[in-house]
Amino acid sequence: MEKVVLAYSGGLDTSCILKWLLEKGYEVICFMADVGQDEDFQAARDKALKIGASEVVVKDVKAHFVEHFVWPAIRMGVIYEKRYLLGTSLARPCITLALMETVKEFNCQFISHGATGKGNDQIRFELSAYALNPEIKVLAPWRIPEFCERFEGRNDLLEYAKNNNIPVAATTKAPWSMDANIMHISYESGILEDPSQPGPEDLFQMTKSPQNAPNNQYVQPLHILQFLNQIGGEHGIGRIDIVENRFVGLKSRGIYETPGCKILYEAHQDLEVYCLDREILRVKSLLSERMAEYVYNGFWFSPEAEYVKKCLDESQKSVNGRVTVELFKGNVLVVARESLSSLYNQELVSMNAHGQLNYTAATGFIEINSIRLKEHYRAHGVTANNVKGLSRNFSRVKLN
Amino acid sequence: MEKVVLAYSGGLDTSCILKWLLEKGYEVICFMADVGQDEDFQAARDKALKIGASEVVVKDVKAHFVEHFVWPAIRMGVIYEKRYLLGTSLARPCITLALMETVKEFNCQFISHGATGKGNDQIRFELSAYALNPEIKVLAPWRIPEFCERFEGRNDLLEYAKNNNIPVAATTKAPWSMDANIMHISYESGILEDPSQPGPEDLFQMTKSPQNAPNNQYVQPLHILQFLNQIGGEHGIGRIDIVENRFVGLKSRGIYETPGCKILYEAHQDLEVYCLDREILRVKSLLSERMAEYVYNGFWFSPEAEYVKKCLDESQKSVNGRVTVELFKGNVLVVARESLSSLYNQELVSMNAHGQLNYTAATGFIEINSIRLKEHYRAHGVTANNVKGLSRNFSRVKLN
Amino acid sequence: MEKVVLAYSGGLDTSCILKWLLEKGYEVICFMADVGQDEDFQAARDKALKIGASEVVVKDVKAHFVEHFVWPAIRMGVIYEKRYLLGTSLARPCITLALMETVKEFNCQFISHGATGKGNDQIRFELSAYALNPEIKVLAPWRIPEFCERFEGRNDLLEYAKNNNIPVAATTKAPWSMDANIMHISYESGILEDPSQPGPEDLFQMTKSPQNAPNNQYVQPLHILQFLNQIGGEHGIGRIDIVENRFVGLKSRGIYETPGCKILYEAHQDLEVYCLDREILRVKSLLSERMAEYVYNGFWFSPEAEYVKKCLDESQKSVNGRVTVELFKGNVLVVARESLSSLYNQELVSMNAHGQLNYTAATGFIEINSIRLKEHYRAHGVTANNVKGLSRNFSRVKLN
Amino acid sequence: MEKVVLAYSGGLDTSCILKWLLEKGYEVICFMADVGQDEDFQAARDKALKIGASEVVVKDVKAHFVEHFVWPAIRMGVIYEKRYLLGTSLARPCITLALMETVKEFNCQFISHGATGKGNDQIRFELSAYALNPEIKVLAPWRIPEFCERFEGRNDLLEYAKNNNIPVAATTKAPWSMDANIMHISYESGILEDPSQPGPEDLFQMTKSPQNAPNNQYVQPLHILQFLNQIGGEHGIGRIDIVENRFVGLKSRGIYETPGCKILYEAHQDLEVYCLDREILRVKSLLSERMAEYVYNGFWFSPEAEYVKKCLDESQKSVNGRVTVELFKGNVLVVARESLSSLYNQELVSMNAHGQLNYTAATGFIEINSIRLKEHYRAHGVTANNVKGLSRNFSRVKLN
C-alpha cells in the first residue's frame, strides 16, 4: 500500500483529508510539528488515530526553528515589503524538514497537506519538500478536481465529518484563520479580507497591555526568544496590519504579531549600522532584500538561498556588541549601543577637534564631486541666470 | 569690492565669520531661510547689521520646502539606512535655492557658510550651489587654514567676539548641536557623541506626551504638515536615535524628531503596497534606495536625482486612497485603507470561494518552479538519503 | 460553434493541430504574421484552407515590429544573460498583438498554438494574450493530455497527416528547429542539444562571408534594419552560440544570428556612455537588466515592463549623435563618435592643461575617500607591519 | 633625513620628480614593478642612480599579478561599463603592494608618484597605499602648488632636465600616453582625446594580423596568460575604443588591447552560465557590477571589495569545465562547452521527449503568472475592446 505523511492539524480540513486519503486506499501517517503554537497535541493524536491514521508523529522543532531559521533571519535582516518579518514563511521549511524526516523514517512515497490553491503555504511546503527529496510526490487535495468538486464549501466538510464520525470542535470557528508559532501569530481571511476594516481588538493573542517584566538572563536562543516574546507581548510590541503581495500574484491582507523578533530586528539593525562598513552595509541591504523574497516565496531550500545566506553570514563577522532598548507601549526604542568591533571613532567624528583629519580635505572632495554636476548643468544650459526658473521667487520676510 | 552671501544663523560661529569676512575686505549680505525653525529673525538681523553686514535677507521657504521637497520625499519613500527620513538633507538644497536667488539679486560672486569640514552639510550646500550656478565661488572658513589656525576652539571665538563687540547669548550653550525645520529636529555632537549613552529626555522639543488633538481638515501641504507635526508630537511619534554613515566616510550619532513625516511615511507606504503592482513596487524600492543616498549625500540637484525622481513620480500615478492610522504613545498604527485604484481583489483572494482562479493551476506553477531546485539538488547529490544531514534529528514529542 | 484563432506555421505540427481542432468541433481561423521570415505564405494558406480552416489571415507586422519592439529594445539596451539580444522574445508579443487583433475581428473565444510545454514561447504568447484580453481562453494542445497521449512522437503526427490527407513537405526536416524574423534567426533542439558539439557551418542563413556593401542612406526603421542585416550578414556579424536559462527553470542551448541589431546595439551602447551622465548610466544599467528579464520571460505587456520602459525612455533624451563603426569579419568595431549632447569635455580632460580644475582638489578627494579605509584597517589590525602578510614577498629583479 | 619611495618609470616626468624631491631634501628610493611591460629596467636604474636615487628597486610581480588579480577578475567577471576589462585598474593595487613592501624594507615615511590630478591612477595608488598602511604619507608633486607652478608644461620639464643633466630620450614622444602590463595595453591622451577621430593603426602593439599558433599546454597562470596573449594578439583579439567615466567625474577616451583576457573572459562567462543556477547567476551579476566599480575606482583594498570578493568566490565552486573557442580575425567564438558540474540536462530539455516533466504543468504556471497581469489590465480598463488601441491596425497580406 502506498504511504502518505499528512501534515495534520487536528482541524476539520485535515481530518477530512485524512479520511479521504484512507478512502482512496492510502496508508496515512499524520505528522505534527511543535513550533511553539498553543495546541493540544494529545487530543489531535487521539482524533487522528480514531479516524484511522496508522501512526501520529509529533516532533518538537522549536529549538531548531529558533536557532536555524529565526536567528539567521534576524542576522540576515530579512523583512518582506519593508514590514513583514516572515514568521510563517520561515516556519514552513523548518516544518518540512521534520516532515521529510518522517517520510524517510516511515519510508513513504507521498506527502499531503491541507493548504489551498491560492496561498503561499502550498508553495513553501512543496518547494521545500522537492528540494529535500526530488522524488517525493505531493497530494494536495485542495487542488485535486475530485476532492474540490466533492467539497465545495465548509458545509460539505461538516456533513462529511458527521457521516464519518469525525469529531468537530463545539466552539464556533473564529471569523479568520490563524497561524501561530514561537516567532509570531498571523491572522488572515474571513472578516479580515476587507482592508478598509480594522482588525478587532480581541484578535490579538500574543501582545497585551504593559506590565512589569522580570530581570533575567538567558543563553539558549529558544529561551531568549520566549523571554522576549513575553516582555514584548506585555508591552504591546510587534503588531502590524498590512496588505501584502503573494507569490501567486494576488494581494492579501494579514495582521501579524511578532513581539520578540521585532525587538531583535530593531536591536540587530542598530548594531549592524554601528559595526559595519558603509559599503558592506549597502551590499548587505541588496542581498537581504533578495533573501526576503526567496524566503517569502518558499525558496529557503534553494541554490540561491543557500548562496545568499553564505554571503550574508560573511557580512556578520564584525557585528557584535550590546544594544540597550526601551520597550514602551508598543515602541522598541534603541537608546544606546556599545561594541568592540565598531568602526565608530568618537575622537575622529568630534566636531570640537580637527582630529586626525585634515580640515581642508573636504574642499577637494567637494570640488571633485561637483565636476560632474557643473559639466551637466553647463551642457544643459542651467546657469546663474536661470536659478529663478527653479525657484518659486521666495517671499522675503518683512523685518525692520 | 567682492560680494559674499553668508548663510547666517545669528550664532557665535557665523557672527565671527561675518566679522572675519569683513576684515578680509568682502562686502557681506547675510542670508537666513525660514524653514520652520523657532528663531528670532529680527534679533539675528539686528545683530548682523550691527556687526557690519550690508544687508540681511530672510526668506520664507516653508511652503516651497513642504511642497517641493517633503511631499516628493514621502512619495519617493526615501529613507536613509532604513531609518532616517532625511529632514536635514532635504532642507539643505531648498535653502540653497533661496540663497542662490539672493546671490543673483545682489549680483554676488561668493557664498560662505559656517559648516565644518567633517560633516555632510558643507557638501550638501556646496554641491547644490555648484549645480545651480557652476561659476559660484565658495568661502568655507572652517576649511581655510588661516581661519582654522586663528580659531582653534570655542574660546578663540568667544575672545574674538568680545574684542569685536559681537554680542554673545547669555544662555549657556546646549551640550549638543541641533538642526530644526518644519519637517524635523536633529540633535548631534557634544554629549551625544558617545552612542552608549542615551540622549537626555530634556533634549526633545518637538514630541511630547499625548494630549487631545483637534479634528480638522487641511488642504495646503504646509498646513497638513503643521497639523501632523502637532498631533504627532503630542503622541510622541517619530523619535529615532541612530548611528549613521556620513558621506565623508565617518560614522556619526544623531537623534531625530520627525513627528508629522513619520505619520505620512507610514501611511504612504501602506497605501503604496495596497495600490501598486508587485513588480513595480520592487523596482520602486530599488530606485528609492538610490534616491535616499543621492539626497543624503547632497546630490538633490544632479542629473541622477532629476532622472530618478521622474521615474519615481511615474510609479505614483495609481497611488491614491485613504489610510486610517491610529496614533498612540509613539506608535503609528495603520489599521485600515481604501482605494479606488488598488489592485486588491477581495473576491479573488477569498479563501472560501474558488472564484475565477482555476484551483488546480498552482500545481503546475509549483511543479515548474521546482524543476530548477530538483535539478540542482540532484546534481549536487542531495537526495532523500541525506535529509537527516540537514536536520537535527528532531526529537519526537512523547504522547500516549 | 466556438471559434479559435490558431497561430499557424504551415508545418506538420500546426497542420495536425488544425485538423485536430476541427475534429473537436471548433471553427478555426488560421493566423500567420509576416515578421520578416522567409516563408511561402501562399502555400501555407492553400494548405490550411485545404485542411479545413474557415479563413487564413496573414498580417504584415514587420514595420511595427522594428519600430515598436526592435528600436525600443536597442534604446533600452536589453540583453539577456549578457549575450542574447532577445530576437524571439521581442517578436512574440508583437505577433500576439496582431493575433489578438484577428481574435477581435473574427469575434473568437479561443486561441491556439503549437508551442510545447517546456519552452519559453508558450509563456510569451499566452501572457501577452491574457494581458491584451483577460477573457481569452487558450488551447495549447501540447499540454492537453488527450492530444499528448495521441501524439507521442513525430511518427504519430506523420501517420495522422497521411490518414487525413495533410500534405507533408518532401524535404527532410533539418535536425534542429529554427525561428526567423527580421531581427534574427535562432536555432535550437535536435543535434544542437549537445552543447559540447559546435553548430554545423551549414546552419547559418543570415550571416555570410564578406563582400562589398552599397553606400546608401535609409530613413525608415524597417529599411535601416534590412540594410544593416544585409551588410552585417555579409561581414559575418552577430553569431552567438550559448546555453541560456529558460523561464521554466531549464537550461537550453541556442545558436543565434542577429547581424543588424548587433551593429545597432554596439553603436548605441557607445553613444550612450558618451552622452549620459555616469550615475544615470548606472541606474539605466540596473533597469535595463530587469527589462531584459521581463522581455525574455514573456512580460512585455505587463505593468512592470510598461513602467520600466517609460523610465528607460526618459534616460534617452540626451542620447543623440553619430557613431562610426567598422565591420570586419565578424567584428563590430566602434572607432569614432560625435555628439552635440555629450558631456565629454576635451579641454577639461586634457592632461596637458590644468584647465578649469584646481590641480590640488584630488588631494582632498582622496583623503576623504581614504578615511573609511584607514579606519577599517586600523580597527581590524592591518598596518604597515603586515603588508608582508598580504604580499608574496616579491622577488627583486637582479640588475647591476 | 626623511625617506621617500618614488614610483619611477624612467621617463621625463618621474626623473624630474626624482631630482625635485632630492632638491627638497628627501632621500629617494626609486621603485619599479615588472608587470610584464616592455621596459629597459637596467637603463632606468642607471638613470635614476645617476640623478641621485640612493637605491633602485625593481620587483617582478608578474606571476602574483596574474594569480591574485587577473585570475580573480576573470572569475568575478568584472567589466567596467560593460566593455573595459580593467587591465590598468587591476595592476595599480598589485604594484602598490610591492611598493609598500619596499616602503617597509627601507623604513620610509613617504611615497611619491608622477600621476596627475585628473586621472584615476592617483586615486588607485593612494587608496591602496592608505589601506595597506594608514600611516603612510603621500607626495603627489602634480598636486603640489609649488611643483605645478614651476612646471607648467612639458617645456619646463625639458629645460629642468637639461639644466640638471637628466638624460632625455632622443626618440620623439608618441602623441598619446600608454600603460602596458601583461594583461593589456591602454592608450589615452594626446591625439586620442578627440573621440570623433579613430585611433591610428600604428598605435597597437599587442594585437596583430593572424598567423599560425603553436599547440601547447600550460599550467602556470602566468604562462597560460602569456600564451593566450600571444595567440590572441596574432588573431587581433581584444581591441576596444571607448569613452569611459572616470571616478573624478570626467569622461575620458581610451583605446585598449587585452587579447588573452578577452579570451578568458568570454570562455569563463560561457562556462558560468552553463554551470550556475539561474538565480545565483543573477545575484552574481549584481555583485560583479559593484566589484567592477570598486576596482575601477581604486578600492581593491577595501572592506567592501574584500567582502564582495568572498561572495563572488563562493559562487564559483561549481564553475568547472572545458570550453572550446575559435579565434578568428578578432572574434572569440565559443562553439562548445563541457562540464561535469553543469545543471544542463539534455534529456530533460529535449523537445522530442516529454521526459520527467509533466507536460501539463506549464498550463498552471502560466495561469498563475497571468493572474497579476489580468488583474492589472482589468483594473486599468484594458480589455478585448481596446487591443486596437495598442496595435497599428496591421495590414493584411494580400493572397489568393
mmCIF file of N, CA, C and O in Angstrom, chain A residues 371-392:
data_model
loop_
_atom_site.group_PDB
_atom_site.id
_atom_site.type_symbol
_atom_site.label_atom_id
_atom_site.label_comp_id
_atom_site.label_asym_id
_atom_site.label_seq_id
_atom_site.Cartn_x
_atom_site.Cartn_y
_atom_site.Cartn_z
ATOM 1 N N ILE A 371 32.470 68.375 -10.194
ATOM 2 C CA ILE A 371 32.853 68.462 -11.620
ATOM 3 C C ILE A 371 31.724 67.967 -12.509
ATOM 4 O O ILE A 371 31.296 68.634 -13.455
ATOM 5 N N ARG A 372 31.229 66.768 -12.184
ATOM 6 C CA ARG A 372 30.203 66.146 -12.986
ATOM 7 C C ARG A 372 28.929 66.996 -13.027
ATOM 8 O O ARG A 372 28.313 67.173 -14.078
ATOM 9 N N LEU A 373 28.566 67.556 -11.874
ATOM 10 C CA LEU A 373 27.360 68.385 -11.821
ATOM 11 C C LEU A 373 27.527 69.646 -12.649
ATOM 12 O O LEU A 373 26.653 70.036 -13.423
ATOM 13 N N LYS A 374 28.668 70.294 -12.476
ATOM 14 C CA LYS A 374 28.890 71.531 -13.226
ATOM 15 C C LYS A 374 28.837 71.265 -14.729
ATOM 16 O O LYS A 374 28.222 72.015 -15.482
ATOM 17 N N GLU A 375 29.511 70.201 -15.141
ATOM 18 C CA GLU A 375 29.517 69.876 -16.568
ATOM 19 C C GLU A 375 28.110 69.636 -17.081
ATOM 20 O O GLU A 375 27.718 70.103 -18.142
ATOM 21 N N HIS A 376 27.347 68.887 -16.283
ATOM 22 C CA HIS A 376 25.983 68.566 -16.701
ATOM 23 C C HIS A 376 25.144 69.826 -16.845
ATOM 24 O O HIS A 376 24.460 70.025 -17.844
ATOM 25 N N TYR A 377 25.196 70.682 -15.830
ATOM 26 C CA TYR A 377 24.314 71.850 -15.876
ATOM 27 C C TYR A 377 24.832 72.887 -16.867
ATOM 28 O O TYR A 377 24.051 73.633 -17.447
ATOM 29 N N ARG A 378 26.138 72.901 -17.074
ATOM 30 C CA ARG A 378 26.660 73.745 -18.162
ATOM 31 C C ARG A 378 26.135 73.241 -19.492
ATOM 32 O O ARG A 378 25.589 74.000 -20.307
ATOM 33 N N ALA A 379 26.281 71.951 -19.724
ATOM 34 C CA ALA A 379 25.885 71.385 -21.019
ATOM 35 C C ALA A 379 24.385 71.546 -21.272
ATOM 36 O O ALA A 379 23.953 71.674 -22.402
ATOM 37 N N HIS A 380 23.619 71.526 -20.202
ATOM 38 C CA HIS A 380 22.170 71.617 -20.369
ATOM 39 C C HIS A 380 21.648 73.014 -20.071
ATOM 40 O O HIS A 380 20.459 73.201 -19.834
ATOM 41 N N GLY A 381 22.541 73.980 -20.037
ATOM 42 C CA GLY A 381 22.109 75.361 -20.036
ATOM 43 C C GLY A 381 21.508 75.881 -18.745
ATOM 44 O O GLY A 381 20.809 76.878 -18.750
ATOM 45 N N VAL A 382 21.759 75.220 -17.633
ATOM 46 C CA VAL A 382 21.284 75.760 -16.370
ATOM 47 C C VAL A 382 22.418 76.565 -15.746
ATOM 48 O O VAL A 382 23.419 76.002 -15.332
ATOM 49 N N THR A 383 22.286 77.844 -15.738
ATOM 50 C CA THR A 383 23.359 78.669 -15.193
ATOM 51 C C THR A 383 22.772 79.674 -14.212
ATOM 52 O O THR A 383 21.586 79.637 -13.915
ATOM 53 N N ALA A 384 23.632 80.533 -13.736
ATOM 54 C CA ALA A 384 23.222 81.537 -12.750
ATOM 55 C C ALA A 384 21.940 82.241 -13.200
ATOM 56 O O ALA A 384 21.097 82.596 -12.381
ATOM 57 N N ASN A 385 21.804 82.388 -14.479
ATOM 58 C CA ASN A 385 20.677 83.165 -14.975
ATOM 59 C C ASN A 385 19.321 82.490 -14.818
ATOM 60 O O ASN A 385 18.290 83.129 -14.929
ATOM 61 N N ASN A 386 19.332 81.201 -14.613
ATOM 62 C CA ASN A 386 18.014 80.578 -14.506
ATOM 63 C C ASN A 386 17.747 79.929 -13.164
ATOM 64 O O ASN A 386 16.914 79.052 -13.056
ATOM 65 N N VAL A 387 18.445 80.359 -12.143
ATOM 66 C CA VAL A 387 18.099 79.886 -10.810
ATOM 67 C C VAL A 387 16.649 80.237 -10.533
ATOM 68 O O VAL A 387 15.899 79.439 -9.997
ATOM 69 N N LYS A 388 16.264 81.407 -10.929
ATOM 70 C CA LYS A 388 14.869 81.834 -10.764
ATOM 71 C C LYS A 388 13.906 80.776 -11.312
ATOM 72 O O LYS A 388 12.897 80.483 -10.722
ATOM 73 N N GLY A 389 14.274 80.248 -12.451
ATOM 74 C CA GLY A 389 13.419 79.257 -13.072
ATOM 75 C C GLY A 389 13.139 78.077 -12.150
ATOM 76 O O GLY A 389 12.047 77.527 -12.129
ATOM 77 N N LEU A 390 14.127 77.705 -11.384
ATOM 78 C CA LEU A 390 13.948 76.578 -10.480
ATOM 79 C C LEU A 390 13.192 76.967 -9.225
ATOM 80 O O LEU A 390 12.548 76.156 -8.596
ATOM 81 N N SER A 391 13.314 78.231 -8.830
ATOM 82 C CA SER A 391 12.750 78.635 -7.540
ATOM 83 C C SER A 391 11.325 79.123 -7.702
ATOM 84 O O SER A 391 10.769 79.153 -8.786
ATOM 85 N N ARG A 392 10.705 79.457 -6.563
ATOM 86 C CA ARG A 392 9.358 79.985 -6.588
ATOM 87 C C ARG A 392 9.370 81.492 -6.428
ATOM 88 O O ARG A 392 8.380 82.097 -6.151
#
